[in-house]
Amino acid sequence: MAEGDLAAPDLGAIAADSHGERAVGRPTVYVYEAPVRICHWVNALAIIVLMITGYLIGSPLPSVAGEASEHFGMGYIRFAHFAAGQVLAVFFLARILWAFVGNHHSRQIFYIPVHRKQFWSEVLHEIRWYAFLEREPKMYVGHNPLAQTAMFTGFTLFVTFMICTGFALYSEGEGIDSWQHALFGWVFSIWPNSQDVHTWHHVGMWALVTFVTVHVYAAIREDIMSRQSIISSMISGERQFRDEV
Amino acid sequence: MGAGTETFYDVIRRQGITRRSFHKFCSLTATSLGLGPLAATRIANALETKPRVPVIWMHGLECTCCSESFIRSAHPLAKDAILSMISLDYDDTIMAAAGHQAEAILEETRAKYKGQYILAVEGNPPLNEDGMFCIDGGRPFVEKLKLMAEDAQAIIAWGACASWGCVQAAKPNPTQATPIDKVITNKPIIKVPGCPPIAEVMTGVVTFITTFGRLPELDRQGRPKMFYSQRIHDKCYRRPHFDAGQFVEEWDDEAARKGFCLYKMGCKGPTTYNACSTVRWNGGVSFPIQSGHGCIGCSEEGFWDKGGFYDRLTNIKQFGIEKNADQVGMAAAGVVGAAVVAHAAVTAAKRLATKRDDADHTK
């Protein structure tokens, strides 16, 4: 497996050569395989549904009048939340499995190479780039080191946290003998009072809101500023390196 | 109440209760414990053959609401439980003996029924200043607790105090009031939380232990599954209003009069494990939600320290100030959002400046 995610040497040369000059071509690399892209968009959709319905479970819509048998508003909202949650869990799991069989880019969001000095110096470089202290960004085929750190924390860790607390809360309705309780009941050993689990699950939602904000902003910005395709890459799977500034 | 070597059956026969009534009691008890049809005969057999279990009932830092609840049990009648089924050898609040005479019973039970008696604890020991905040019989309660726990068969932690700490353990907990399972770690402990626990739950637990000579099946938190495996919310008669999205929004609105769901009024039913919505209180008359008030979650860990009883989203203290999840989250999202906008603005400005520079260079 190719350690790190720097562009292949020839690409690096092209990137360097392109500085101030017209490059010879627009090289394209296949980065995101189909399962990665499918998981990305399914998860993105599920997370949006989860955020909206989750917020409405914490702060329900205004009360409706009439007979209880005529309405099922809260029930549908909760159903959407539970359904989207399970979809997210399944596709997150599928994404983890794909990390074992996919290309090395598919493994990127599941670890941070903390032991590599070069990784951290490149993280620093990216931070300086975002702080407007670097004039030129480095080019990467996959995620840049800062993005990798953000994806690992903001997506992998946060979503894992949400899946664990979410299934633990779901197990309360399913019952103490359910498989959900058998698998995720340990959450209640950390917070014996389910109200606390609700609270932290809710905080987790806001943590994901901040991640999604930064994620979307960084993707759009990099698309414009780094002279490489970001957003269309998650649709076509191919990363194109452009030369124009 | 002296030596308890006779059986429950001996005692009630002496009191003039017929064998037929005895069997009725056994089947009724089996039903209330949620046991199968064969359990009634097992209960009868046990009560006929086993000597009554000696029980020592102690009081630490508490308000005696557990005792008050216990003596109001409608079924099985507390009188039956206390006077017949168990041999309540010591309970400093309701026993006839006092002073040295009472304290002598502790020593006697410990010596005579080593490893056989049940230690029922109401309240908890404060550990600060060597336990000086709760002196009982001339010595710190924590010492008495440890001493009696040493030779007990099992320990019943009555109420929120013994189970979780309750209000005397509220932050900053100056006396360092500590739940029983944090002090006694080498004995089986059954938690029967609630402030107070439901009377029928308490007598049900005692009945089970005395009948089968072991603790009932416990959940992860050490609570008997038969009474604490479901939330108030799961069996609440107002649940259809929750699913329909019909909520009380103000205490005096039409929804309140119609008995809609109290979720928005901070009802802790969805996060509280107890039997209130099925067993109810005072012989099945009512329970808080039926009376129009939300559940305060009194059988849950830390319920006294979670902010308002009337808030849906309770407070987080880890961030230094007391804010709920939405306040913390919206602030964070707001800051990040503003930072993104500012960053985008600077980026755009820089880009313009760079372009102008490049243009100047090429001239």
Coordinates of C-alpha atoms in Angstrom, one line a residue, chain A residues 55 57-68 71-75 78 130-132 135 169 172-173 176-177 181-182 185-186 188-189 192-196 198-200 202-203 205-206 209-210 213-214 217 221 224-225 245, chain B residues 164 219-221 225 229 231 234 239-247 249 255 260 263-264 268 270-271 273 300-303 306 312-314 316 318-319 325-326 329-330 332-333 336-337 340 343-344 346-347 350-351 354-355 358:
Chain A
Y55 CA -33.9 18.4 16.2
I57 CA -37.7 15.1 18.4
G58 CA -35.8 17.4 20.9
S59 CA -38.0 20.4 20.2
P60 CA -41.3 19.1 18.7
L61 CA -43.5 21.0 16.3
P62 CA -46.4 22.9 17.7
S63 CA -49.1 20.7 19.3
V64 CA -52.0 19.6 17.1
A65 CA -55.7 19.6 18.2
G66 CA -58.3 16.8 17.7
E67 CA -58.2 13.2 18.5
A68 CA -55.0 11.3 19.1
H71 CA -52.6 12.1 14.0
F72 CA -49.2 10.4 14.0
G73 CA -46.9 13.3 13.4
M74 CA -44.4 12.6 16.1
G75 CA -44.5 9.0 15.2
R78 CA -39.4 9.4 14.9
Y130 CA -5.8 28.2 5.4
A131 CA -4.4 31.0 7.6
F132 CA -3.3 32.8 4.3
R135 CA 0.9 31.3 -1.2
L169 CA -31.3 5.1 22.9
E172 CA -34.7 1.6 25.2
G173 CA -37.8 1.2 23.1
I176 CA -33.7 -4.8 27.5
D177 CA -33.5 -8.2 25.7
H181 CA -29.4 -3.4 24.0
A182 CA -27.0 -6.4 23.9
G185 CA -26.3 -1.2 26.3
W186 CA -22.8 -0.5 27.5
F188 CA -25.6 3.2 29.9
S189 CA -22.7 2.1 32.0
P192 CA -26.6 5.5 33.8
N193 CA -29.2 8.2 33.3
S194 CA -30.7 8.0 29.7
Q195 CA -31.4 11.7 29.9
D196 CA -27.6 12.3 29.7
H198 CA -30.0 12.1 25.0
T199 CA -28.1 15.2 25.9
W200 CA -24.8 14.0 24.5
H202 CA -28.0 16.0 20.9
V203 CA -24.6 17.7 21.3
M205 CA -25.7 16.5 16.3
W206 CA -24.4 20.0 16.7
V209 CA -23.4 20.4 12.0
T210 CA -20.1 22.2 12.5
T213 CA -20.3 23.4 7.6
V214 CA -16.5 23.2 7.5
Y217 CA -16.9 25.1 2.8
R221 CA -12.9 26.5 -1.5
I224 CA -11.6 26.9 -6.5
M225 CA -8.3 27.6 -4.9
V245 CA -5.0 30.0 -11.1
Chain B
W164 CA -27.6 6.9 43.4
D219 CA -30.3 -5.1 34.9
R220 CA -27.1 -3.4 34.0
Q221 CA -27.6 -0.8 36.8
K225 CA -35.7 -6.3 35.8
S229 CA -36.9 -2.8 32.6
R231 CA -39.7 3.4 31.0
D234 CA -43.4 3.0 27.3
R239 CA -48.4 7.9 25.0
P240 CA -50.8 8.1 22.0
H241 CA -50.8 11.9 22.4
F242 CA -47.0 11.8 22.2
D243 CA -47.0 9.8 19.0
A244 CA -49.7 12.1 17.6
G245 CA -47.7 15.2 18.3
Q246 CA -50.2 16.5 20.9
F247 CA -48.4 18.3 23.6
E249 CA -47.4 23.8 25.8
A255 CA -54.1 20.6 25.9
F260 CA -52.1 15.7 26.3
Y263 CA -43.1 15.9 27.0
K264 CA -42.7 19.7 26.2
K268 CA -38.8 12.7 32.2
P270 CA -39.0 8.9 28.3
T271 CA -35.8 8.5 30.3
Y273 CA -37.1 3.4 34.3
E300 CA -32.8 7.9 37.7
E301 CA -29.2 8.6 38.5
G302 CA -28.4 12.3 39.2
F303 CA -32.0 13.4 38.6
K306 CA -29.9 18.0 35.8
R312 CA -37.0 19.1 27.9
L313 CA -33.3 19.6 27.2
T314 CA -31.4 19.4 30.4
I316 CA -24.6 20.3 30.4
Q318 CA -18.9 20.3 31.3
F319 CA -18.6 23.6 29.5
A325 CA -27.4 21.1 24.2
D326 CA -29.1 23.5 21.8
G329 CA -24.5 23.6 19.8
M330 CA -26.0 26.7 18.2
A332 CA -20.6 26.4 18.3
A333 CA -22.3 26.2 14.9
V336 CA -17.9 28.1 13.0
G337 CA -20.4 29.5 10.5
V340 CA -16.3 30.2 7.5
H343 CA -12.6 33.0 5.9
A344 CA -14.4 33.1 2.5
V346 CA -10.6 37.0 3.2
T347 CA -10.0 34.4 0.6
K350 CA -6.7 37.9 -1.2
R351 CA -7.5 36.4 -4.5
T354 CA -3.1 38.4 -6.0
K355 CA -4.7 38.8 -9.4
D358 CA -0.1 39.2 -11.3

